[in-house]
CSV table of C-alpha atoms and ligand atoms in Angstrom, one decimal:
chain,number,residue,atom,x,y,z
A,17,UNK,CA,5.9,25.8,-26.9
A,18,UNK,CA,7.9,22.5,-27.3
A,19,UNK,CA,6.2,19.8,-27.8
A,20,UNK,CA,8.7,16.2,-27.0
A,21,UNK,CA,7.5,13.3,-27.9
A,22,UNK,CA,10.8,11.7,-27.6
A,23,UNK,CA,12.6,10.3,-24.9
A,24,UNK,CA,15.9,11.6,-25.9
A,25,UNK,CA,14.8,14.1,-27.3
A,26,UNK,CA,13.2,15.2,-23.6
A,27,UNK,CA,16.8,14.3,-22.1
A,28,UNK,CA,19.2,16.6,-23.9
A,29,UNK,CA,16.3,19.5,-23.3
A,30,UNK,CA,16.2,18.8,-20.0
A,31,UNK,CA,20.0,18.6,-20.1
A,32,UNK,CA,20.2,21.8,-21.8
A,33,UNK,CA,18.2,23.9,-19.4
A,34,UNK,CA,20.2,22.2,-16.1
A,35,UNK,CA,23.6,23.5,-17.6
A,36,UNK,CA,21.9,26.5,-17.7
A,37,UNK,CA,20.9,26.1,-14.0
A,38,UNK,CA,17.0,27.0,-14.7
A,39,UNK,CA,14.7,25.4,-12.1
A,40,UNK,CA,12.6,22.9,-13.5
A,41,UNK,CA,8.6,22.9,-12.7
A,42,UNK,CA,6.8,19.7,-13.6
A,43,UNK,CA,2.8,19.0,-13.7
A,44,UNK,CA,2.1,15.2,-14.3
A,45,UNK,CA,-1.2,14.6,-15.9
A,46,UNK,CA,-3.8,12.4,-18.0
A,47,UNK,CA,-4.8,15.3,-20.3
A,48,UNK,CA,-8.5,16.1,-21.0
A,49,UNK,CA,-7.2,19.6,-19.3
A,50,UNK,CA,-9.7,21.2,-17.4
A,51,UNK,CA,-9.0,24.6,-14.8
A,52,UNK,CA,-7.7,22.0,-12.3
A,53,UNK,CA,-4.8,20.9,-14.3
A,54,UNK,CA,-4.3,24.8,-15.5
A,55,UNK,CA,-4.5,26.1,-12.0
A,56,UNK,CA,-1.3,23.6,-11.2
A,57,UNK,CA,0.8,25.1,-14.1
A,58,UNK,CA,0.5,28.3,-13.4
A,59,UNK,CA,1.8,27.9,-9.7
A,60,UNK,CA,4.5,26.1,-11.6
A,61,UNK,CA,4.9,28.8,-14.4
A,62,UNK,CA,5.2,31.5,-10.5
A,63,UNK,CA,7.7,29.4,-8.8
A,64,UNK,CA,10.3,28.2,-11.9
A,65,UNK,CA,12.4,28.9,-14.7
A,66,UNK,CA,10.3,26.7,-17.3
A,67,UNK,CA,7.3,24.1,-16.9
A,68,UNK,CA,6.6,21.2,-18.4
A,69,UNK,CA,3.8,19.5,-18.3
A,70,UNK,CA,3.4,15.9,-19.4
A,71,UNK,CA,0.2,13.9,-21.0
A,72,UNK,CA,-0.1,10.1,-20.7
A,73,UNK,CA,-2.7,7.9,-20.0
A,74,UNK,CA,-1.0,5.6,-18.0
A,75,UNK,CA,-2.3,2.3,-18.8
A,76,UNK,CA,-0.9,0.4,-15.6
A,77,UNK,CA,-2.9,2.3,-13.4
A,78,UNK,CA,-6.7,1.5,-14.9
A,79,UNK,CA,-7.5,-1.7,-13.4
A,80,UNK,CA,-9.9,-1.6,-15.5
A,81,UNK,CA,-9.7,-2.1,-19.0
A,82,UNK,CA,-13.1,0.1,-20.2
A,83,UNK,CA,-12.3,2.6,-17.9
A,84,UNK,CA,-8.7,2.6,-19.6
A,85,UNK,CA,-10.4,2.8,-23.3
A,86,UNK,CA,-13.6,6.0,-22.3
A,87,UNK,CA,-11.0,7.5,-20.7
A,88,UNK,CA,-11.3,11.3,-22.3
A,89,UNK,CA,-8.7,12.0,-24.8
A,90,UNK,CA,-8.0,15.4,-26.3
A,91,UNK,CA,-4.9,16.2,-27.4
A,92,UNK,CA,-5.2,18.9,-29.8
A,93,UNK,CA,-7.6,20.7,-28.0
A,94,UNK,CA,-5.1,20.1,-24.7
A,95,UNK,CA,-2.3,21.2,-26.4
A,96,UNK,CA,-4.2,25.1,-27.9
A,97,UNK,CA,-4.8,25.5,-24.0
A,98,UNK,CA,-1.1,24.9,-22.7
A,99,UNK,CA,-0.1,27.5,-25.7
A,100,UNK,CA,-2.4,29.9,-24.4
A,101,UNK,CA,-1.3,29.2,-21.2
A,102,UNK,CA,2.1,29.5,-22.3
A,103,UNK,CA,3.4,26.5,-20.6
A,104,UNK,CA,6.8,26.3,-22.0
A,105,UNK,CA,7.2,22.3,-22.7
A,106,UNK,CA,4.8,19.3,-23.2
A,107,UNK,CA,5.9,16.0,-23.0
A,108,UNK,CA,3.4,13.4,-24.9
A,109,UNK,CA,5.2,9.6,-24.9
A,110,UNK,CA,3.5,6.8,-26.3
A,111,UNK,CA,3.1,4.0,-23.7
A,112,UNK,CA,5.6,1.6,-26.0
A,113,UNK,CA,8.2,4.4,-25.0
A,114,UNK,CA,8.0,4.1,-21.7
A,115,UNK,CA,6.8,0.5,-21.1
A,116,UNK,CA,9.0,-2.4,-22.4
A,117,UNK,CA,6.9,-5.9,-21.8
A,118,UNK,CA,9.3,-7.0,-19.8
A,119,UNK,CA,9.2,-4.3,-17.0
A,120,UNK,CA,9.5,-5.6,-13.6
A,121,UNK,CA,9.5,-3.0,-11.3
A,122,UNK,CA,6.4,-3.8,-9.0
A,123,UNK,CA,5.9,-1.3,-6.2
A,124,UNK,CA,4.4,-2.2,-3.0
A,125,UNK,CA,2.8,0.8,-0.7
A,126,UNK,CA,1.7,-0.7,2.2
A,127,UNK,CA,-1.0,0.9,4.7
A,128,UNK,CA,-1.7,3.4,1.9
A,129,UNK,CA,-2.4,0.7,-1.0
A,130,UNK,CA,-5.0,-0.6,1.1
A,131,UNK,CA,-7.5,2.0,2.0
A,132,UNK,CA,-10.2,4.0,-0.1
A,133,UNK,CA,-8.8,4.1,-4.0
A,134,UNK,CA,-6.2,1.8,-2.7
A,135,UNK,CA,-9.2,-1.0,-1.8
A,136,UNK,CA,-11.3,-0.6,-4.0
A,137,UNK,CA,-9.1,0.0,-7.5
A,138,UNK,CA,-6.6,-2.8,-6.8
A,139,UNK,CA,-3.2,-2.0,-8.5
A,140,UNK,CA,-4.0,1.4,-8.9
A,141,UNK,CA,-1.3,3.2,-7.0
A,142,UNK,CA,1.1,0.6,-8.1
A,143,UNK,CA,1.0,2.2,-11.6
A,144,UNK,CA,0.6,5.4,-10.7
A,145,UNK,CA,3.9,5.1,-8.2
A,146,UNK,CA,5.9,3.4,-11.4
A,147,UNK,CA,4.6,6.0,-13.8
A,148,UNK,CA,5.6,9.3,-11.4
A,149,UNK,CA,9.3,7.8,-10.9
A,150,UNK,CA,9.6,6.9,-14.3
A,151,UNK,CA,8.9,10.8,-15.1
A,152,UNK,CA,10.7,12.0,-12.4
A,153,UNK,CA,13.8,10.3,-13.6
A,154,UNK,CA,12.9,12.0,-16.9
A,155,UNK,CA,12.2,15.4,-16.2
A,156,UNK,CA,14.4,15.7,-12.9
A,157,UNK,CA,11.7,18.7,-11.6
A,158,UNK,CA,12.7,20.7,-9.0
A,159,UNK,CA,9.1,21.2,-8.3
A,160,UNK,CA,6.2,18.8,-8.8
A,161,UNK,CA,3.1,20.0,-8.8
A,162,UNK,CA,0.3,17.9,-7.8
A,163,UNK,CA,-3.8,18.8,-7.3
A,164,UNK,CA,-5.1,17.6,-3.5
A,165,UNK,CA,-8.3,16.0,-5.1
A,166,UNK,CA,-6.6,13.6,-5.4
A,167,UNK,CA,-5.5,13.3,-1.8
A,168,UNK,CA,-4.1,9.7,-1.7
A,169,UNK,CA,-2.2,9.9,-4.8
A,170,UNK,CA,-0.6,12.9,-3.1
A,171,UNK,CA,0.5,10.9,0.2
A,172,UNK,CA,1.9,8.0,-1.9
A,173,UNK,CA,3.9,10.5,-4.2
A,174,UNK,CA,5.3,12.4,-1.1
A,175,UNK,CA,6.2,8.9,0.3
A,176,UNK,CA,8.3,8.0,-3.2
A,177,UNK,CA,9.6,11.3,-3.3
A,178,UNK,CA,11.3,10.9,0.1
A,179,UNK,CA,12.2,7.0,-0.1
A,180,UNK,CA,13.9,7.1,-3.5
A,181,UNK,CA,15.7,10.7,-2.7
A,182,UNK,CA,14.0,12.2,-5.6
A,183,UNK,CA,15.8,15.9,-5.3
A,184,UNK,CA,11.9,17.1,-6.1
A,185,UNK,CA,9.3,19.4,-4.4
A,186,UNK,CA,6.0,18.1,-3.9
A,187,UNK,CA,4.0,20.8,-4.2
A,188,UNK,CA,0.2,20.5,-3.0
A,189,UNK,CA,-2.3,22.8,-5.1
A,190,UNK,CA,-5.7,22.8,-3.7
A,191,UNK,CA,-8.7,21.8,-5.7
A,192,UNK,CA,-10.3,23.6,-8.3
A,193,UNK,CA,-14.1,23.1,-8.7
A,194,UNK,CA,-17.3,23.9,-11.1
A,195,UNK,CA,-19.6,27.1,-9.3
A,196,UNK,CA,-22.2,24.7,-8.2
A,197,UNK,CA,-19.6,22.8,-6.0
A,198,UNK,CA,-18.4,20.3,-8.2
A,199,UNK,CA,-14.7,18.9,-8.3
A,200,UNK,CA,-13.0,19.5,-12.0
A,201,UNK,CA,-12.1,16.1,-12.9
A,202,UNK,CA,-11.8,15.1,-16.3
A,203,UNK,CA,-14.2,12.2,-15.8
A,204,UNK,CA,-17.0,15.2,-15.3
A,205,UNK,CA,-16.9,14.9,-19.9
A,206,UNK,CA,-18.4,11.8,-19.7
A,207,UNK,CA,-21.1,12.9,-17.6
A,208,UNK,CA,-24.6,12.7,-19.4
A,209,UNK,CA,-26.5,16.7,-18.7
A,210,UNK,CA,-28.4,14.9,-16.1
A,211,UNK,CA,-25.9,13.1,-14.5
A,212,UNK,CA,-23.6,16.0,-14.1
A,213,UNK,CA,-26.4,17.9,-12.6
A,214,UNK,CA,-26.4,15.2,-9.9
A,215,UNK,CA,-22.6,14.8,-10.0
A,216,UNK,CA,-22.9,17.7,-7.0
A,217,UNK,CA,-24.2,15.6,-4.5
A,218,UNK,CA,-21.1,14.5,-3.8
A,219,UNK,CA,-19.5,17.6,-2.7
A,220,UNK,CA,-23.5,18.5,-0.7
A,221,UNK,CA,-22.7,15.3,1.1
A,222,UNK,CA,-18.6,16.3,2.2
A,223,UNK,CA,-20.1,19.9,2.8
A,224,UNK,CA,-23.3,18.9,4.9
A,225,UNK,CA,-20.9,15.9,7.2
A,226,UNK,CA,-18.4,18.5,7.3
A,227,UNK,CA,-21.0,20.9,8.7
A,228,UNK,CA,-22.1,18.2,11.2
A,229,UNK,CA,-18.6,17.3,12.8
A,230,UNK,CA,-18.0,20.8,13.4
A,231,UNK,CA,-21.0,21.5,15.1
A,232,UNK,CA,-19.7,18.2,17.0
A,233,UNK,CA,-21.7,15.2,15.7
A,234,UNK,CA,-19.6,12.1,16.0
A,235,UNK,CA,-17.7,10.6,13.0
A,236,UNK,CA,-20.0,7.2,13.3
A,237,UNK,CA,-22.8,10.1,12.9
A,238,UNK,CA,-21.8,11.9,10.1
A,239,UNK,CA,-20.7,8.9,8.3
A,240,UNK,CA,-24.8,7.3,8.9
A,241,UNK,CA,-26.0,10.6,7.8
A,242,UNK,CA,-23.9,10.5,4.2
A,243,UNK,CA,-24.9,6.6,3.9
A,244,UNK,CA,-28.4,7.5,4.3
A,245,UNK,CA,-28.2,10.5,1.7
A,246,UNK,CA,-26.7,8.3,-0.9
A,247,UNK,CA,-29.5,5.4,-0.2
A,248,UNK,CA,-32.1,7.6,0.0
A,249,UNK,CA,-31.5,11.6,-2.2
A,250,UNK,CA,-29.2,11.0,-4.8
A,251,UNK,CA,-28.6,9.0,-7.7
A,252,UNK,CA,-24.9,8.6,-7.1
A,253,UNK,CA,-24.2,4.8,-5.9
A,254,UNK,CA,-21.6,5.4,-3.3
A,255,UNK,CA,-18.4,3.8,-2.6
A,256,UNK,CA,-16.7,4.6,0.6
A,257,UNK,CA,-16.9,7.9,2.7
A,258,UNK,CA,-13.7,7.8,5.6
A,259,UNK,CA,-12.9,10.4,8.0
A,260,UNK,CA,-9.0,10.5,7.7
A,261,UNK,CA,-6.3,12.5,9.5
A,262,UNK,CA,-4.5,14.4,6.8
A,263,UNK,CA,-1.1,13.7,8.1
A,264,UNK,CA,-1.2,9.6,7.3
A,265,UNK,CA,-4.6,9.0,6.0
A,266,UNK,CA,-5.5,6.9,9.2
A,267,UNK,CA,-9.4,6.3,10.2
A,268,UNK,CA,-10.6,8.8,12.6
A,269,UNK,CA,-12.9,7.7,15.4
A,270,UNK,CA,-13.3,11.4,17.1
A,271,UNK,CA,-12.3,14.7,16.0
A,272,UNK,CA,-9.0,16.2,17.9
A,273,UNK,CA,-9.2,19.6,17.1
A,274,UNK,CA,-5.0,19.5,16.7
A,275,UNK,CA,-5.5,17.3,13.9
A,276,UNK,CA,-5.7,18.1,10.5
A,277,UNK,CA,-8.5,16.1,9.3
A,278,UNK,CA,-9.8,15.3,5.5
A,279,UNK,CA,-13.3,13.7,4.5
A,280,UNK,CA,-12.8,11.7,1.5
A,281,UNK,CA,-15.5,10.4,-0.7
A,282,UNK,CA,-16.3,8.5,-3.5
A,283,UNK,CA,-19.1,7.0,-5.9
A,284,UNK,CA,-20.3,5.8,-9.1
A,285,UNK,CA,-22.8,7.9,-11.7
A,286,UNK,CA,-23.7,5.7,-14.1
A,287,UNK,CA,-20.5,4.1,-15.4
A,288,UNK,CA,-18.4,7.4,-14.4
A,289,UNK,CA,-16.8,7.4,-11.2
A,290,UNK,CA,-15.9,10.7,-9.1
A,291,UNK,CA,-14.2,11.3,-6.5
A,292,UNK,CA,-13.7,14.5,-4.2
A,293,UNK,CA,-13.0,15.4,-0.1
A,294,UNK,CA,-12.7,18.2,1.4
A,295,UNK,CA,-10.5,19.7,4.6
A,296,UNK,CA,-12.3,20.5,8.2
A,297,UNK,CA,-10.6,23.3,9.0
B,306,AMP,P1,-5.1,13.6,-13.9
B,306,AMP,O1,-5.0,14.2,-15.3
B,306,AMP,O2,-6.5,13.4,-13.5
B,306,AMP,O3,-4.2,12.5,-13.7
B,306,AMP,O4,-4.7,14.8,-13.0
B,306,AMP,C1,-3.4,15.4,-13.1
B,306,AMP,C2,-3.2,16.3,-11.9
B,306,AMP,O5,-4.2,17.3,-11.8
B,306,AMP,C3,-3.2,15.5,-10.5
B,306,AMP,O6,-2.2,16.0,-9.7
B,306,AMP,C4,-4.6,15.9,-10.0
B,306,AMP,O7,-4.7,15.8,-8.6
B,306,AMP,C5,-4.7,17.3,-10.5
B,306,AMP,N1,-6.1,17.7,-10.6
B,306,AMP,C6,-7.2,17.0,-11.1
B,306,AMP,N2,-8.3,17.6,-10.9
B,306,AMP,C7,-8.0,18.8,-10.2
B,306,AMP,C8,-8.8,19.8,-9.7
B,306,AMP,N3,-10.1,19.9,-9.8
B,306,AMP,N4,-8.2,20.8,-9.0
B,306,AMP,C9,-6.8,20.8,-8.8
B,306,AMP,N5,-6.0,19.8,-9.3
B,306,AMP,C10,-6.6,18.8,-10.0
């Protein structure tokens, strides 16, 4: 396994292997890997000549600076799982490499900057938009593999794959979670044993609305029902539950069964905040 540090050292790899005309799978992440971030490099290592994988906290997408400093980190123990894995590149910058303090590049997404992580982590997606174009530009992946948990970081991603003519392949992997329910997230290692054993009300709550809309409650139903559970059954302080359509991430008012519709959720344990939704089909 080749582990790059360096920019141009990254480059003239990269280089190497397009002369060579192998296909190029890529899996963004944060590190702290669980089976989620696993799950994503092996569709990669199935569909392409070589996968890299790349750890980096991105600092210019925590708006907040705690979160930014608990954020899990765990390199070595990261890096024994992408051997065993037999990932066939990591790339590991230091933020100084790809940040100069004069950067001005300041992305603006629109409708999708504004709703659910959007709203209520502001800046968010703009750092997570500069980051995946910086990397694309890097790597040049003909595939990009990224998890639906996180289902608005998805959307934006697609949307700056298209508009700057990134010659990539979004490629959704659906999400990987815990036998009781709950999403892998790398946030779940901060959980305390008793908070993780609540962490599953989240998922209860998408799986029980879910349950209800299909059986043909209305949305302004379902979402009173997961407002009252989170008041009243479970420790988890909640954020924002929206019914979305899939397509665009708009608020649903009624389900049209031509639709593909998502619920998406999240909420605070503690200091650690989860996210999750799930599909209604
Ligand atoms: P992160 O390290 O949290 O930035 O995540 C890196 C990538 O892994 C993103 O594309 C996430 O959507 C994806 N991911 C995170 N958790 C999961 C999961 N439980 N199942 C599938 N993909 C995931």
């Amino acid at each position: 396994m080749e582990v790059i540090s360096e920019i141009k050292v990254l480059r003239s790899y990269i280089a190497q292997n397009k002369l060579q005309k192998k296909s190029i799978g890529f899996t963004p992440t944060m590190g702290a890997l669980h089976e989620g971030h696993l799950e994503l490099i092996r569709n990669s290592q199935k569909e392409n000549d070589i996968s890299v994988c790349s750890i980096f906290v991105n600092p210019t997408q925590f708006n907040n600076p705690t979160d930014l400093k608990n954020y899990p980190r765990e390199t070595d123990k990261d890096l024994k799982k992408l051997k065993s894995l037999g990932c066939d590149t990591v790339f590991l910058p230091s933020a100084s490499d790809l940040y100069e303090k004069d950067d001005v590049l300041n992305f603006d997404f629109g409708y999708l900057e504004t709703i659910m992580e959007g709203k209520f982590r502001p800046g968010h997606f703009k750092g997570v938009g500069l980051i995946i174009a910086k990397l694309f530009n890097l790597v040049t992946p003909t595939r990009a593999y990224f998890g639906t948990k996180d289902l608005q970081q998805l959307a934006l991603i697609q949307k700056l794959t298209k508009e700057l003519f990134f010659d990539c392949e979004i490629v959704p992997v659906k999400t990987v979670r815990e036998d009781d329910g709950l999403a892998m997230s790398s946030r779940n290692k901060l959980l305390s044993a008793n908070e993780r054993s609540n962490a599953v009300d989240l998922f209860k709550a998408l799986t029980a609305a879910k349950e209800k809309l299909i059986s043909g409650e209305a949305v302004k139903q379902a979402k009173d029902f997961v407002t009252d559970y989170f008041k009243n059954e479970s420790k988890i302080e909640l954020e924002y539950f929206e019914v979305v359509r899939t397509s665009d991430l708009k608020n649903v008012d009624q389900i049209d069964p031509n639709e593909e519709v998502s619920l998406c959720i999240a909420g605070y344990l503690g200091k650690v905040r989860l996210i999750d939704n799930i599909s209604l089909i």
